[in-house]
Amino acid sequence: MASTLCYNAINLSTPVFSRTQFPNQSSKDFSFEFSPFFRHWSRWAGTSTTGQKRTSFGEIKATVAAPALETERGRSPEKKIRLLIAGGGIGGLVLALAAKRKGFEVLVFEKDLSAIRGEGQYRGPIQIQSNALAALEAIDMEVAEEVMRVGCVTGDRINGLVDGVSGSWYVKFDTFTPASDRGLPVTRVISRMALQQILARAVGDDIIKNESTVVDFEDHGDKVTVILENGQRYEGDLLVGADGIWSKVRKNLFGPTEAIYSDYTCYTGIADFVPADIETVGYRVFLGHKQYFVSSDVGAGKMQWYAFHKEPPGGVDGPRGKRERLLKIFEGWCDNVIDLILATDEDVILRRDIYDRTPTLTWGRGRVTLLGDSIHAMQPNMGQGGCMAIEDSYQLALELDKAWEESIKSGTPVDIVSSLKRYEKARRLRVAVIHGMARMAALMASTYKAYLGVGLGPLSFLTKYRIPHPGTFGGRFFIDLAMPLMLNWVLGGNSSKLEGRPQSCRLSDKASDHLRKWFEDNDALERAMKGEWFILPHGNATGTLQPIRLNRDENKPSIVGSVPHDDSSETSITLPLPQVSNRHARISYKDGAFFVTDLRSEHGTWIADNEGRRYRIPPNFPSRFRPSDSIEFGSDKQAVFRVKVIRSSSTTTVAQKEESDLLQTA
Ligand SMILES: Cc1cc2nc3c(=O)[nH]c(=O)nc-3n(C[C@H](O)[C@H](O)[C@H](O)COP(=O)(O)OP(=O)(O)OC[C@H]3O[C@@H](n4cnc5c(N)ncnc54)[C@H](O)[C@@H]3O)c2cc1C
């Protein structure tokens, strides 16, 4: 076995690395120079979508300094345990980092780094929540700081569930309080590529072995040997399978088992788009029947989205067919969904079927264990799959360190097998609960029914009566009660166990002073929206009407009429149509809200709201209208306008996509 690395767990002071097995990673294989995409992301670092520093939310940094990591790192005594890690994804790299910081020797075998780099830019960003950021802080404060700098903060805003069709809030999640109460960092979203590169750079190119597919292993009792596809063999003290949902290590440990299809296929995309409520809303799950849609701010004027649709696995779209299919599936859904699909290029839409794996009680055997998706791949609905892999990594490194300390004290060999069992025991309950929550969240998101009749086949005509489905009340009641408890536990439940993370190191990020109010008051949330208000023609006479930008001057209302008005205290909106009276209606603005007043017109003024209710407004009384409502001047459907609020930087995109001359002002 000429190519075998000569490594002996007992005599480790001079490990012999054959040059062929430990090439210094060439830049061709894997360069730590940041790619153009990453540089692009780096430019976003700490920057909100509006181009302002996120500190506009009052982010405050603690004055207590982080520990002098470099010094500590330099002083870390070398510990004679070698970890072999199959897989250089999030789990594998964080474990490698954690083990390296503890002073262990590490080797990561990754089958294809370019897959992460290549697909990564389209796989898009990943949410790293407070619990995982805290674990990362405990592992390596500098790396955690870098991840937080590059990431886009979403946990300081309103996140939650809305009805997919109307866009109305169903339940809001407070992800800020569980973090701030415990002094944990607030949830961020970060590009997967950026995250992987930050981690890989910190781990070091001498540790990551690219183009190294693990196909088998041998556990000899006192050491373990990894076997690569090319026949090379490497020895170490333990092997960790961090090789993802289709893990080879898992298969060889426990035999083949099928991953479980979630019943959903998932399209993902990233778009240059800034929603009007970007300052107030981080991510939103749009609920529907057998389909749902998730959108999240990812910073720098970009939004990431996921569209889930119930169907058998293995479906394939025709060339350039993804966007078209999504527009069909989500037809009739609120603007927030449709605008995002429209704003996304076909080329950056990816599709994958969603699988998970039910976690088992036993995570390993002997000197081999599993970590991350290889043992507990979960549905993405909680955004916790990668976070759990980070928590796993912290725990595993900690247990190995304890075993090392124990062996020093007792003068006995390091008890690797027991430490792996302790790791498994410490992790399995928390992981199983979060795994279950992710399944439950998927079920809830997709069985949501806003109205009676939804999904009832022959009885679906009932939906037109818009009778709220009783399940929505029960569901909301349950979620209102359970969600704060769940979030507290998911985001903060592991933090008290973390060693090496100074509690006082971070005073945590700070949210807007209005956050509490936005949770309780939908109206305040809507009024805080900063976009431009338009009314866009969409009735029978669309071709002859122009989009109109509404005037936000409280002292200068607009008069809608069939003839122009030249009163300097008003602006004039002229609609030369049969059912529009000379002075038909007034549009006015106050405190972040728009109102329309019918001026005793002959044919009336009508509003159709986002719940599908249509009513004639009373004369001489200002009636509030909202985004997505329709306003009709007259009853002949000739002058129908849809209310839309658009952020100026996304105006062009939406305008192009909708092929409308949006910036025509009255
Ligand atoms: C649509 C979607 C959205 C998600 N969003 C989030 C989110 O917001 N937040 C979150 O925390 N999680 C999220 N997740 C889950 C998250 O992506 C995974 O949980 C996470 O990537 C698991 O990390 P891992 O290292 O265990 O596995 P992986 O990331 O799958 O990495 C495994 C690595 O092993 C390598 N490998 C595989 N086989 C071998 C082999 N035989 N030899 C050598 N190398 C091998 C692979 O190339 C890969 O690099 C999401 C998942 C999906 C599908």
XYZ file of C-alpha atoms and ligand atoms in Angstrom:
719
model
C 0.000 0.000 0.000
C 2.556 2.509 -1.199
C 0.243 5.440 -1.280
C -1.027 5.025 2.230
C -0.333 7.822 4.605
C 1.827 6.560 7.408
C 0.063 7.734 10.487
C 0.050 6.185 13.861
C -2.341 7.261 16.543
C 0.076 6.225 19.267
C 3.233 7.756 17.814
C 2.002 11.027 16.491
C 4.775 13.421 17.113
C 6.142 13.038 13.619
C 3.324 12.090 11.310
C 4.625 11.214 7.879
C 2.619 12.850 5.122
C 3.306 11.517 1.691
C 3.516 14.393 -0.772
C 1.099 12.706 -3.071
C -1.549 12.502 -0.444
C -1.095 15.943 1.026
C -0.592 18.272 -1.851
C -0.781 21.880 -0.996
C -4.074 22.734 -2.607
C -3.236 24.534 -5.784
C -5.182 27.588 -6.741
C -6.467 25.611 -9.689
C -8.238 23.264 -7.312
C -9.425 25.736 -4.849
C -8.383 29.264 -4.374
C -9.075 31.220 -1.257
C -8.952 34.345 -3.347
C -12.525 35.495 -3.272
C -14.404 34.943 -6.472
C -16.006 37.891 -8.276
C -19.331 36.754 -6.856
C -17.966 36.785 -3.369
C -16.367 40.154 -3.895
C -19.787 41.295 -4.981
C -21.260 39.938 -1.787
C -18.461 41.447 0.228
C -19.424 44.816 -1.066
C -22.827 44.196 0.439
C -21.333 43.520 3.797
C -23.115 45.372 6.489
C -25.122 47.209 3.922
C -28.847 47.267 3.781
C -30.781 46.946 0.570
C -31.276 50.636 0.544
C -27.566 51.169 0.534
C -27.563 52.359 4.118
C -25.454 50.751 6.746
C -27.512 48.288 8.722
C -26.477 50.339 11.703
C -29.351 52.569 10.692
C -31.334 50.253 12.916
C -29.169 51.341 15.778
C -26.777 48.415 15.807
C -24.503 48.802 18.782
C -21.335 46.942 19.379
C -20.239 46.020 22.817
C -17.249 47.788 24.204
C -15.897 44.612 25.742
C -13.282 43.303 23.366
C -13.411 39.855 21.833
C -10.681 37.545 23.042
C -7.336 37.850 21.316
C -7.932 34.913 19.095
C -4.735 34.892 17.169
C -2.784 34.721 20.395
C -5.015 31.971 21.680
C -4.789 30.135 18.417
C -1.027 30.421 18.486
C -0.959 28.988 21.965
C -3.299 26.079 21.359
C -1.283 23.042 22.298
C -1.181 20.428 19.610
C -3.386 17.533 20.631
C -2.663 14.156 19.211
C -6.018 13.262 17.802
C -6.613 13.237 14.084
C -10.107 13.724 12.689
C -10.926 12.545 9.214
C -13.975 14.319 7.829
C -15.883 13.126 4.765
C -17.484 16.170 3.132
C -16.505 19.842 2.991
C -19.979 21.368 3.176
C -21.113 23.634 6.012
C -20.968 20.820 8.571
C -17.598 19.422 7.492
C -15.907 22.824 7.354
C -17.298 24.094 10.673
C -16.267 20.855 12.357
C -12.795 21.152 10.821
C -12.567 24.706 12.126
C -13.796 23.763 15.607
C -11.392 20.841 15.822
C -8.478 22.914 14.550
C -9.160 25.619 17.138
C -9.120 22.939 19.831
C -5.687 21.938 18.606
C -6.608 18.684 16.852
C -5.291 17.557 13.526
C -7.895 17.496 10.788
C -8.244 16.344 7.214
C -11.345 17.081 5.126
C -12.129 14.981 2.037
C -14.402 16.800 -0.380
C -15.514 15.203 -3.592
C -16.014 18.422 -5.535
C -15.392 21.891 -4.197
C -16.315 23.407 -7.532
C -19.857 22.109 -7.069
C -20.191 24.375 -4.067
C -18.565 27.254 -5.872
C -20.381 26.705 -9.153
C -23.870 25.890 -8.049
C -23.460 27.957 -4.944
C -24.159 31.232 -6.580
C -27.561 29.958 -7.646
C -28.185 27.887 -4.547
C -28.261 31.332 -3.103
C -28.139 32.508 0.421
C -28.707 30.578 3.590
C -30.187 31.796 6.837
C -27.803 31.420 9.750
C -29.910 31.912 12.805
C -29.015 33.189 16.265
C -28.389 29.704 17.686
C -25.882 28.816 14.968
C -24.202 32.226 15.043
C -23.725 31.823 18.783
C -22.206 28.360 18.280
C -19.932 29.823 15.622
C -18.891 32.559 18.063
C -17.968 29.870 20.573
C -15.941 28.055 17.919
C -14.129 31.038 16.410
C -15.099 34.605 17.208
C -13.261 36.081 14.220
C -14.965 33.808 11.736
C -18.333 34.501 13.360
C -17.694 38.241 13.113
C -16.849 37.902 9.439
C -19.973 35.883 8.715
C -22.020 38.494 10.525
C -20.350 41.331 8.672
C -20.977 39.769 5.282
C -24.508 38.620 6.118
C -27.677 40.633 5.846
C -29.576 41.015 9.122
C -33.172 39.827 8.873
C -33.845 39.037 12.523
C -34.317 42.702 13.382
C -37.474 43.002 11.330
C -40.914 41.422 11.086
C -40.843 37.866 9.755
C -43.759 35.490 9.500
C -46.647 33.966 7.600
C -49.063 35.701 5.265
C -51.956 34.546 3.109
C -50.552 33.858 -0.358
C -53.464 35.359 -2.279
C -54.285 38.459 -0.254
C -50.821 39.015 1.232
C -52.487 39.738 4.620
C -50.533 38.831 7.740
C -51.474 35.537 9.344
C -48.809 35.239 12.057
C -45.708 37.308 12.789
C -42.586 35.770 14.317
C -40.425 37.580 16.792
C -36.928 36.280 16.130
C -35.344 39.358 17.685
C -36.395 38.991 21.339
C -35.135 35.413 21.872
C -31.744 36.593 20.591
C -31.552 39.956 22.348
C -32.781 38.536 25.670
C -29.807 36.207 25.688
C -27.238 38.530 24.145
C -27.076 36.349 21.017
C -26.369 37.680 17.538
C -29.448 38.381 15.462
C -30.248 36.069 12.533
C -28.487 36.798 9.243
C -28.759 35.618 5.674
C -25.521 34.985 3.819
C -24.513 33.686 0.408
C -23.595 30.012 0.625
C -20.517 30.679 -1.424
C -19.436 33.473 0.867
C -20.012 31.317 3.920
C -18.107 28.368 2.468
C -15.213 30.569 1.458
C -14.956 32.253 4.840
C -14.959 28.837 6.499
C -12.560 27.254 4.023
C -10.089 30.101 4.366
C -10.165 29.824 8.150
C -9.732 26.038 7.994
C -6.752 26.361 5.653
C -5.930 24.904 2.265
C -3.574 22.334 3.742
C -6.507 20.662 5.482
C -9.092 20.454 2.689
C -8.436 17.756 0.164
C -10.389 18.367 -3.010
C -11.468 15.766 -5.600
C -11.433 13.177 -2.857
C -14.537 11.048 -2.877
C -14.865 8.837 0.169
C -16.144 5.422 -0.847
C -15.468 3.311 2.218
C -13.809 3.095 5.608
C -12.373 0.473 7.940
C -12.672 0.749 11.712
C -9.725 -1.134 13.208
C -10.706 -0.519 16.830
C -7.666 1.646 17.630
C -7.771 3.736 14.445
C -9.873 4.183 11.340
C -8.949 4.154 7.658
C -10.756 6.136 4.979
C -10.733 4.783 1.455
C -11.081 7.151 -1.485
C -12.471 6.414 -4.912
C -8.964 6.599 -6.394
C -7.773 3.905 -4.010
C -5.872 6.177 -1.638
C -6.176 5.369 2.061
C -5.788 7.668 5.042
C -5.627 6.815 8.690
C -6.885 8.773 11.638
C -8.385 8.393 15.082
C -11.962 8.900 14.025
C -14.071 9.479 10.948
C -16.966 11.903 10.754
C -19.414 11.510 7.878
C -20.431 15.074 7.004
C -21.177 14.047 3.448
C -24.756 15.232 3.186
C -28.140 13.639 2.704
C -26.844 10.948 0.303
C -23.992 10.113 2.701
C -21.736 7.249 1.705
C -20.415 6.963 5.261
C -23.938 6.565 6.583
C -24.736 3.922 4.000
C -21.630 1.944 4.859
C -22.335 2.270 8.575
C -25.992 1.370 8.667
C -26.825 -0.029 5.243
C -28.875 1.633 2.526
C -32.058 3.454 3.543
C -34.261 5.568 1.342
C -34.463 9.318 1.974
C -38.057 10.447 2.466
C -39.658 12.541 -0.242
C -41.444 15.547 1.247
C -44.081 15.501 -1.531
C -42.785 18.882 -2.618
C -40.593 20.105 -5.386
C -38.873 23.416 -4.720
C -37.906 26.148 -7.155
C -35.399 28.695 -5.899
C -34.373 32.005 -7.367
C -32.659 35.256 -6.588
C -33.771 38.578 -8.031
C -32.671 42.188 -8.159
C -35.719 43.446 -6.385
C -36.465 45.625 -3.398
C -39.935 45.297 -1.914
C -41.552 48.490 -0.680
C -41.480 47.255 2.923
C -37.809 46.251 2.977
C -37.089 48.239 6.155
C -39.818 46.490 8.093
C -40.042 42.931 6.752
C -37.203 40.373 6.648
C -38.732 37.138 5.356
C -42.260 36.107 4.606
C -43.881 32.727 3.997
C -46.864 33.017 1.658
C -49.292 30.238 2.501
C -51.456 28.360 0.055
C -53.085 25.016 -0.548
C -50.536 22.417 -1.672
C -48.107 25.188 -2.511
C -46.292 27.934 -0.665
C -43.712 30.577 -1.352
C -40.956 32.034 0.808
C -39.167 35.334 0.201
C -36.272 36.820 2.101
C -34.190 39.947 1.898
C -30.590 38.947 1.268
C -29.139 42.450 1.138
C -27.777 44.741 -1.575
C -31.054 45.027 -3.419
C -31.555 41.299 -3.834
C -34.343 39.001 -2.746
C -34.096 35.225 -2.471
C -37.222 33.142 -2.916
C -38.343 29.520 -2.690
C -41.505 28.228 -4.352
C -42.814 24.873 -3.105
C -45.338 22.825 -5.064
C -46.844 19.472 -4.201
C -46.154 16.933 -6.932
C -44.366 13.607 -7.486
C -40.559 13.686 -7.563
C -38.544 13.705 -10.768
C -40.445 16.410 -12.659
C -38.479 18.262 -15.313
C -39.205 21.603 -16.960
C -38.786 22.361 -20.627
C -36.110 24.775 -21.779
C -36.856 28.200 -20.297
C -40.006 26.739 -18.811
C -39.505 27.287 -15.087
C -40.629 30.873 -14.800
C -43.618 30.269 -17.043
C -44.650 27.285 -14.946
C -44.289 29.220 -11.699
C -46.417 32.067 -13.037
C -49.134 29.503 -13.805
C -48.859 27.781 -10.423
C -48.993 31.073 -8.525
C -51.515 32.813 -10.758
C -53.783 35.055 -8.704
C -51.333 35.286 -5.770
C -50.426 38.637 -4.300
C -48.025 41.063 -5.953
C -45.190 40.259 -3.556
C -45.026 36.768 -5.054
C -45.693 37.574 -8.689
C -43.305 40.548 -8.763
C -40.475 38.385 -7.479
C -41.030 35.665 -10.056
C -41.252 38.285 -12.798
C -38.063 39.954 -11.618
C -36.051 36.705 -11.718
C -34.092 35.579 -14.763
C -34.935 32.094 -15.975
C -31.252 31.126 -15.817
C -31.012 31.596 -12.056
C -34.092 29.555 -11.224
C -33.146 26.130 -9.879
C -35.393 23.229 -9.126
C -34.925 20.351 -6.701
C -37.126 17.789 -5.050
C -37.089 18.076 -1.276
C -36.136 15.039 0.780
C -35.345 14.550 4.417
C -34.142 11.735 6.643
C -35.719 10.742 9.908
C -32.954 11.024 12.491
C -32.191 7.800 14.302
C -31.157 7.326 17.923
C -27.766 5.960 16.936
C -25.548 8.313 14.992
C -22.469 6.185 14.694
C -20.561 3.092 15.622
C -17.089 2.679 17.104
C -14.790 5.411 15.802
C -17.168 6.579 13.096
C -20.013 9.060 13.531
C -22.247 11.270 11.425
C -22.951 14.984 11.444
C -25.344 17.394 9.705
C -27.513 16.258 6.803
C -25.914 12.818 6.717
C -27.794 11.933 9.908
C -30.619 14.441 10.144
C -31.333 16.083 6.775
C -34.441 18.144 7.380
C -36.928 20.066 5.318
C -35.866 23.662 4.779
C -38.946 25.255 6.368
C -37.290 26.123 9.657
C -34.043 27.256 8.009
C -32.225 25.117 10.568
C -30.556 22.277 8.596
C -27.216 24.060 8.260
C -27.626 25.630 11.715
C -27.945 22.168 13.261
C -24.778 21.067 11.451
C -22.980 24.043 13.045
C -24.312 23.148 16.501
C -23.291 19.498 15.930
C -19.785 20.608 15.060
C -19.418 22.667 18.214
C -20.589 19.766 20.365
C -18.414 17.138 18.711
C -15.251 19.210 19.066
C -16.148 19.912 22.695
C -16.644 16.220 23.524
C -13.352 15.283 21.888
C -11.612 17.998 23.845
C -13.128 16.707 27.079
C -11.945 13.203 26.200
C -8.462 14.565 25.561
C -8.394 16.421 28.899
C -9.629 13.296 30.647
C -6.864 11.193 29.113
C -4.240 13.725 30.195
C -5.595 13.665 33.758
C -5.916 9.907 33.954
C -2.874 9.037 31.846
C -5.002 6.658 29.787
C -5.557 6.638 25.999
C -8.158 9.076 24.686
C -11.565 7.419 24.813
C -12.773 8.418 21.351
C -15.666 5.956 21.252
C -17.246 7.259 24.471
C -16.802 10.867 23.381
C -18.664 10.138 20.147
C -21.472 8.544 22.153
C -21.636 11.613 24.402
C -21.820 13.853 21.308
C -24.655 11.782 19.892
C -26.503 11.845 23.203
C -26.100 15.592 23.619
C -27.450 16.303 20.150
C -30.124 13.796 19.270
C -33.125 15.129 21.192
C -32.741 18.754 20.106
C -32.124 17.742 16.512
C -35.107 15.364 16.482
C -37.437 18.056 17.814
C -36.289 20.629 15.273
C -36.494 18.026 12.528
C -40.104 17.357 13.577
C -40.855 21.073 13.657
C -39.559 21.437 10.101
C -41.920 18.684 8.937
C -44.787 20.251 10.854
C -44.048 23.677 9.399
C -44.137 22.199 5.893
C -47.438 20.514 6.611
C -48.914 23.670 8.035
C -47.683 25.864 5.216
C -49.183 23.628 2.585
C -52.468 22.589 4.195
C -53.405 26.168 4.942
C -56.840 27.034 3.592
C -57.892 30.652 3.728
C -61.529 30.006 2.783
C -64.119 27.276 2.969
C -64.129 25.322 -0.268
C -60.376 25.464 -0.938
C -59.224 22.012 -2.010
C -62.772 20.609 -1.898
C -63.024 19.730 -5.596
C -66.729 19.937 -6.512
C -67.373 22.273 -3.550
C -64.627 24.687 -4.517
C -67.296 27.153 -5.743
C -67.674 27.969 -2.015
C -64.393 29.892 -2.139
C -66.114 32.759 -3.951
C -68.135 33.509 -0.796
C -64.861 34.140 1.032
C -65.958 32.414 4.229
C -62.841 32.171 6.386
C -61.804 28.550 6.918
C -62.298 27.547 10.582
C -58.877 25.872 10.509
C -57.204 29.245 10.095
C -58.521 30.354 13.509
C -57.459 27.102 15.192
C -54.104 27.252 13.444
C -53.535 30.861 14.405
C -54.492 30.189 18.021
C -52.026 27.310 18.172
C -49.269 29.254 16.468
C -49.775 32.359 18.613
C -49.361 30.237 21.707
C -46.701 27.833 20.560
C -44.550 29.946 18.275
C -42.886 32.200 20.890
C -42.029 29.126 22.960
C -40.716 27.279 19.949
C -38.644 30.207 18.711
C -37.207 30.766 22.151
C -36.109 27.201 22.350
C -34.843 26.870 18.775
C -32.935 30.164 18.744
C -31.809 30.303 22.342
C -32.140 26.765 23.681
C -28.545 25.775 23.109
C -26.844 29.008 24.104
C -26.427 28.342 27.829
C -24.377 25.234 26.976
C -21.858 27.096 24.871
C -18.406 27.324 26.387
C -15.816 29.828 25.197
C -18.342 32.422 24.114
C -18.116 35.422 26.432
C -21.701 36.398 27.225
C -20.707 40.029 27.510
C -18.826 40.097 24.272
C -21.754 41.212 22.182
C -24.493 43.482 23.314
C -26.313 42.172 20.265
C -27.808 44.075 17.394
C -30.586 46.499 17.984
C -33.850 46.705 16.086
C -36.022 49.685 15.232
C -37.794 51.282 18.176
C -41.031 50.585 16.312
C -40.515 46.834 16.044
C -42.812 46.040 18.967
C -45.533 48.229 17.492
C -45.203 46.579 14.073
C -45.806 43.190 15.687
C -49.043 44.321 17.224
C -50.358 46.739 14.656
C -50.629 45.821 10.953
C -51.655 49.349 10.154
C -48.492 50.820 11.688
C -46.489 48.251 9.713
C -48.181 49.263 6.477
C -47.729 52.967 7.169
C -43.995 52.433 7.739
C -43.614 51.265 4.130
C -41.350 53.625 2.208
C -42.191 52.908 -1.450
C -43.826 55.067 -4.094
C -47.574 54.613 -4.488
C -48.973 54.104 -7.965
C -52.349 53.293 -9.397
C -51.938 51.124 -12.483
C -54.690 50.802 -15.080
C -56.080 47.316 -15.406
C -59.672 47.582 -16.534
C -61.164 47.466 -20.019
C -59.627 50.779 -21.005
C -56.082 49.834 -19.954
C -54.692 50.762 -23.361
C -55.901 54.342 -23.147
C -54.973 55.011 -19.507
C -51.574 55.737 -18.005
C -50.106 54.589 -14.692
C -50.341 57.355 -12.124
C -47.910 58.138 -9.332
C -49.781 59.323 -6.265
C -48.823 62.532 -4.592
C -47.682 62.298 -0.977
C -48.117 65.973 -0.224
C -50.748 66.130 2.528
C -51.681 69.661 1.461
C -52.104 68.896 -2.207
C -54.727 66.237 -2.951
C -55.412 64.990 -6.482
C -58.752 65.489 -8.187
C -59.903 62.719 -10.527
C -62.265 63.945 -13.243
C -63.128 63.718 -16.939
C -61.711 67.227 -17.546
C -58.486 68.861 -16.293
C -58.590 71.036 -13.168
C -56.223 73.934 -12.795
C -56.591 74.788 -9.117
C -53.012 75.212 -7.863
C -53.876 73.678 -4.474
C -54.695 70.355 -6.182
C -53.153 68.105 -8.820
C -55.371 66.945 -11.619
C -55.889 63.370 -12.864
C -57.837 63.406 -16.102
C -59.779 60.315 -17.217
C -61.884 61.225 -20.265
C -64.298 58.298 -19.957
C -68.108 58.152 -20.124
C -68.756 57.209 -16.508
C -66.200 59.561 -14.981
C -67.808 62.808 -13.754
C -66.169 66.247 -14.193
C -65.068 66.245 -10.551
C -65.383 62.588 -9.689
C -63.169 61.855 -6.680
C -60.367 63.208 -4.521
C -57.248 61.222 -3.600
C -55.512 62.451 -0.460
C -52.636 61.360 1.785
C -52.265 61.476 5.556
C -49.794 59.826 7.943
C -48.559 57.182 5.526
C -52.021 56.224 4.198
C -54.001 57.120 1.084
C -57.733 57.848 0.938
C -60.220 58.270 -1.883
C -63.310 60.453 -1.459
C -66.171 60.218 -3.947
C -67.307 63.768 -4.801
C -70.955 62.786 -5.334
C -70.122 61.398 -8.793
C -72.988 60.113 -10.925
C -71.712 56.541 -11.335
C -69.858 56.210 -8.067
C -66.392 55.119 -6.944
C -65.695 51.513 -5.990
C -63.001 49.673 -4.095
C -62.253 45.957 -4.442
C -59.936 44.842 -1.643
C -57.308 42.105 -1.560
C -59.793 39.737 0.101
C -62.035 40.031 -2.979
C -64.725 42.282 -1.407
C -66.051 45.015 -3.742
C -68.056 47.926 -2.429
C -69.195 51.402 -3.449
C -67.680 54.020 -1.198
C -69.982 56.567 0.454
C -69.876 60.121 -1.006
C -67.926 62.901 0.694
C -66.252 60.513 3.099
C -62.549 59.599 2.761
C -62.186 55.827 2.346
C -58.778 54.251 2.981
C -57.298 52.160 0.182
C -54.357 49.791 0.436
C -51.733 48.149 -1.737
C -53.288 45.554 -4.098
C -56.775 47.093 -3.819
C -58.537 48.068 -7.034
C -60.201 51.460 -7.398
C -62.932 51.895 -10.003
C -64.190 55.301 -11.136
C -67.700 54.555 -12.471
C -69.182 51.078 -12.584
C -68.552 50.130 -16.240
C -65.047 48.717 -15.539
C -63.539 51.261 -17.939
C -61.491 53.135 -15.344
C -60.127 50.465 -13.030
C -56.766 50.987 -11.321
C -54.733 48.636 -9.167
C -52.879 50.100 -6.204
C -49.224 49.208 -6.121
C -46.400 50.354 -3.914
C -43.000 50.157 -5.536
C -39.544 50.855 -4.268
C -37.852 53.274 -6.646
C -34.828 51.007 -7.252
C -37.104 48.154 -8.291
C -39.413 50.393 -10.265
C -37.490 49.936 -13.472
C -37.432 46.154 -13.207
C -41.114 45.868 -12.499
C -41.935 48.383 -15.132
C -39.921 46.512 -17.723
C -41.389 43.188 -16.772
C -44.906 44.483 -16.845
C -44.184 46.393 -20.040
C -45.772 49.514 -18.627
C -44.742 53.137 -18.624
C -44.748 53.282 -14.916
C -43.260 56.664 -14.293
C -45.941 58.668 -15.957
C -47.119 61.105 -13.349
C -50.411 62.830 -13.153
C -33.955 24.931 -0.480
C -33.162 24.799 0.774
C -33.030 25.892 1.630
C -32.315 25.772 2.820
N -32.187 26.849 3.641
C -31.505 26.737 4.804
C -31.356 27.862 5.662
O -31.828 28.965 5.387
N -30.671 27.691 6.829
C -30.108 26.482 7.171
O -29.489 26.400 8.229
N -30.237 25.408 6.363
C -30.908 25.508 5.201
N -31.010 24.427 4.367
C -30.388 23.149 4.778
C -28.890 23.176 4.541
O -28.615 23.463 3.190
C -28.284 21.832 4.907
O -28.814 21.385 6.114
C -26.778 21.975 5.039
O -26.208 22.290 3.801
C -26.204 20.660 5.574
O -24.807 20.758 5.613
P -23.907 19.433 5.535
O -22.517 19.900 5.597
O -24.380 18.451 6.523
O -24.235 18.798 4.116
P -23.975 19.383 2.679
O -24.108 20.873 2.681
O -24.825 18.606 1.757
O -22.450 19.075 2.398
C -22.008 17.757 2.146
C -20.692 17.848 1.422
O -20.156 16.541 1.287
C -19.653 16.356 -0.005
N -19.712 14.922 -0.279
C -20.813 14.167 -0.507
N -20.475 12.875 -0.641
C -19.129 12.806 -0.500
C -18.195 11.751 -0.530
N -18.590 10.483 -0.738
N -16.894 12.038 -0.359
C -16.475 13.311 -0.144
N -17.321 14.346 -0.110
C -18.639 14.110 -0.272
C -20.551 17.196 -0.879
O -19.940 17.555 -2.107
C -20.801 18.405 0.026
O -19.829 19.393 -0.162
C -31.722 24.525 3.179
C -31.849 23.431 2.312
C -32.542 23.572 1.126
C -32.674 22.382 0.217
